[in-house]
Amino acid sequence: MMHPTNESFLLTGPVHCGKTSSLSESIKDTASIRGFICPDKDGLRYLKNIHDGSIHRFQIPIHESDDDILIGKYIFCKSGFETAQSILQSAINQNFEYLVIDEIGKLELQGKGLEPALSLTLNNIKNTKIILVVRDYLIDDVINHYQLTTAKIIYRDDVRNIFNND
């Protein structure tokens, strides 16, 4: 359950509709922000730490090890999820205005992927605007699973308004 001092937003839409691109553009000049985005480059998603700008492997083109995580036709390296979890955990006792998590999907609903760091972070962060990226077909499942009944559902064109209302 999310702390009541937080304001939460669920950025949703179909696959490849520009959710991450809109988010990336909107956060460029925002200083008090933590979390990560997963933009595409050359057809593969990578993990970008918003705070320090570091880039990490995430989606990989071919199966490399038994630790790889297969989701449908996609292959992700375990270290990418470990990095994302570390980013989430390091945010727990810091003060900042925004937290971005790109994205919550089927793995998280199964207790994998970003879990348990995702739930721990959502339960412990306070006084923060939390933006969670969720594919449209999973929105109801994510709301129910994470008890996000007060979250505002937004779309690509609404993202900029979150950061311009300060």
Coordinates of C-alpha atoms in Angstrom, one line a residue:
M1 CA 0.0 0.0 0.0
M2 CA 1.3 3.4 -0.9
H3 CA 1.9 6.0 1.8
P4 CA -1.0 8.5 2.0
T5 CA 1.3 11.5 1.7
N6 CA 2.2 10.5 -1.9
E7 CA 0.4 11.5 -5.1
S8 CA 0.5 8.8 -7.7
F9 CA 0.1 8.8 -11.4
L10 CA -0.3 5.8 -13.7
L11 CA 1.1 6.7 -17.2
T12 CA -0.6 4.3 -19.5
G13 CA -1.2 3.5 -23.1
P14 CA -0.6 0.8 -25.7
V15 CA 2.8 -0.6 -26.5
H16 CA 5.1 1.8 -28.4
C17 CA 2.7 4.8 -28.1
G18 CA 5.4 7.1 -26.7
K19 CA 5.0 6.8 -22.9
T20 CA 8.7 6.6 -22.2
S21 CA 9.6 9.2 -24.8
S22 CA 7.1 11.7 -23.3
L23 CA 8.4 11.0 -19.9
S24 CA 12.0 11.4 -20.9
E25 CA 11.3 14.7 -22.5
S26 CA 9.3 16.0 -19.6
I27 CA 11.8 15.3 -16.9
K28 CA 14.8 16.9 -18.6
D29 CA 14.8 20.0 -16.4
T30 CA 13.6 18.4 -13.2
A31 CA 16.2 18.3 -10.5
S32 CA 14.5 16.6 -7.6
I33 CA 13.8 13.3 -9.2
R34 CA 14.8 9.6 -8.8
G35 CA 14.0 6.4 -10.5
F36 CA 14.5 5.0 -14.0
I37 CA 13.2 5.0 -17.5
C38 CA 13.6 2.2 -20.1
P39 CA 14.0 3.8 -23.5
D40 CA 14.6 1.9 -26.7
K41 CA 17.8 2.1 -28.7
D42 CA 18.3 0.0 -31.8
G43 CA 15.2 -2.1 -30.9
L44 CA 16.3 -3.0 -27.4
R45 CA 15.3 -1.4 -24.1
Y46 CA 18.0 -0.2 -21.7
L47 CA 17.8 1.1 -18.2
K48 CA 18.6 4.7 -17.5
N49 CA 19.1 5.9 -13.9
I50 CA 17.4 9.3 -13.9
H51 CA 19.4 10.7 -11.0
D52 CA 22.9 10.1 -12.4
G53 CA 22.2 9.5 -16.1
S54 CA 24.0 6.1 -16.0
I55 CA 23.0 3.6 -18.7
H56 CA 22.6 -0.2 -18.0
R57 CA 21.9 -3.3 -20.0
F58 CA 18.3 -4.4 -19.7
Q59 CA 16.8 -6.1 -22.8
I60 CA 19.2 -8.3 -24.7
P61 CA 19.0 -9.7 -28.2
I62 CA 19.8 -13.3 -27.5
H63 CA 19.6 -15.7 -24.6
E64 CA 23.0 -15.5 -22.9
S65 CA 22.6 -17.4 -19.6
D66 CA 20.3 -19.3 -17.3
D67 CA 19.7 -16.1 -15.4
D68 CA 18.1 -14.4 -18.3
I69 CA 14.5 -13.5 -17.9
L70 CA 12.1 -14.4 -20.7
I71 CA 8.9 -12.5 -21.1
G72 CA 7.1 -13.5 -24.3
K73 CA 9.4 -12.7 -27.2
Y74 CA 11.6 -10.5 -25.0
I75 CA 14.8 -11.4 -23.2
F76 CA 16.1 -9.4 -20.2
C77 CA 19.3 -9.8 -18.3
K78 CA 18.9 -10.4 -14.6
S79 CA 21.5 -7.6 -13.8
G80 CA 19.1 -5.0 -15.3
F81 CA 16.4 -5.9 -12.8
E82 CA 19.0 -5.9 -10.0
T83 CA 20.1 -2.5 -11.0
A84 CA 16.5 -1.2 -11.1
Q85 CA 15.8 -2.7 -7.6
S86 CA 19.0 -1.1 -6.3
I87 CA 17.8 2.3 -7.7
L88 CA 14.4 1.9 -6.0
Q89 CA 16.0 0.8 -2.6
S90 CA 18.4 3.7 -2.6
A91 CA 15.5 6.1 -2.9
I92 CA 13.8 5.0 0.2
N93 CA 15.5 7.3 2.7
Q94 CA 16.2 10.3 0.4
N95 CA 14.2 13.5 -0.1
F96 CA 13.1 14.3 -3.6
E97 CA 9.9 15.4 -5.3
Y98 CA 9.4 12.8 -8.0
L99 CA 9.9 9.1 -8.4
V100 CA 9.6 7.5 -11.9
I101 CA 9.3 3.7 -12.4
D102 CA 9.2 2.6 -16.0
E103 CA 7.5 0.1 -16.1
I104 CA 5.4 -2.2 -14.0
G105 CA 4.3 -5.3 -15.9
K106 CA 3.4 -9.0 -15.7
L107 CA 6.6 -10.0 -13.8
E108 CA 5.9 -7.6 -11.0
L109 CA 2.3 -8.8 -10.7
Q110 CA 3.8 -12.3 -10.2
G111 CA 6.2 -11.1 -7.5
K112 CA 9.2 -11.0 -9.8
G113 CA 11.1 -8.4 -11.9
L114 CA 11.2 -5.3 -9.7
E115 CA 9.9 -7.1 -6.7
P116 CA 10.3 -7.0 -3.7
A117 CA 12.1 -3.6 -4.0
L118 CA 9.0 -2.1 -5.8
S119 CA 6.6 -2.8 -3.0
L120 CA 9.1 -1.9 -0.3
T121 CA 9.7 1.5 -2.0
L122 CA 6.0 2.2 -2.6
N123 CA 5.3 1.4 1.1
N124 CA 8.1 3.6 2.5
I125 CA 8.5 6.7 0.4
K126 CA 6.7 9.7 1.7
N127 CA 5.8 13.2 0.3
T128 CA 6.6 12.2 -3.3
K129 CA 4.8 12.3 -6.6
I130 CA 5.2 8.8 -8.0
I131 CA 4.8 8.2 -11.7
L132 CA 4.4 4.5 -12.7
V133 CA 4.4 3.4 -16.3
V134 CA 1.9 0.6 -17.0
R135 CA 0.7 -0.8 -20.3
D136 CA -3.0 -0.2 -20.9
Y137 CA -4.1 -3.8 -20.8
L138 CA -2.5 -4.2 -17.3
I139 CA -3.9 -1.1 -15.6
D140 CA -6.7 -2.7 -13.6
D141 CA -4.5 -5.5 -12.5
V142 CA -1.8 -3.1 -11.3
I143 CA -4.3 -0.9 -9.5
N144 CA -5.7 -3.9 -7.7
H145 CA -2.4 -5.6 -6.9
Y146 CA -0.7 -2.4 -5.5
Q147 CA -3.9 -0.9 -4.0
L148 CA -3.5 2.2 -6.2
T149 CA -7.2 3.2 -6.1
T150 CA -6.4 6.9 -5.6
A151 CA -3.9 7.1 -8.5
K152 CA -4.6 9.4 -11.4
I153 CA -4.5 7.7 -14.8
I154 CA -2.7 9.8 -17.3
Y155 CA -1.6 9.4 -20.9
R156 CA 1.4 10.5 -23.0
D157 CA 0.1 14.0 -23.6
D158 CA -0.6 14.6 -19.9
V159 CA 2.9 13.9 -18.6
R160 CA 4.3 17.4 -19.0
N161 CA 1.5 18.7 -16.7
I162 CA 2.7 16.7 -13.7
F163 CA 6.1 18.6 -13.9
N164 CA 4.7 22.0 -14.8
N165 CA 2.2 22.3 -11.9
D166 CA 4.9 23.1 -9.3

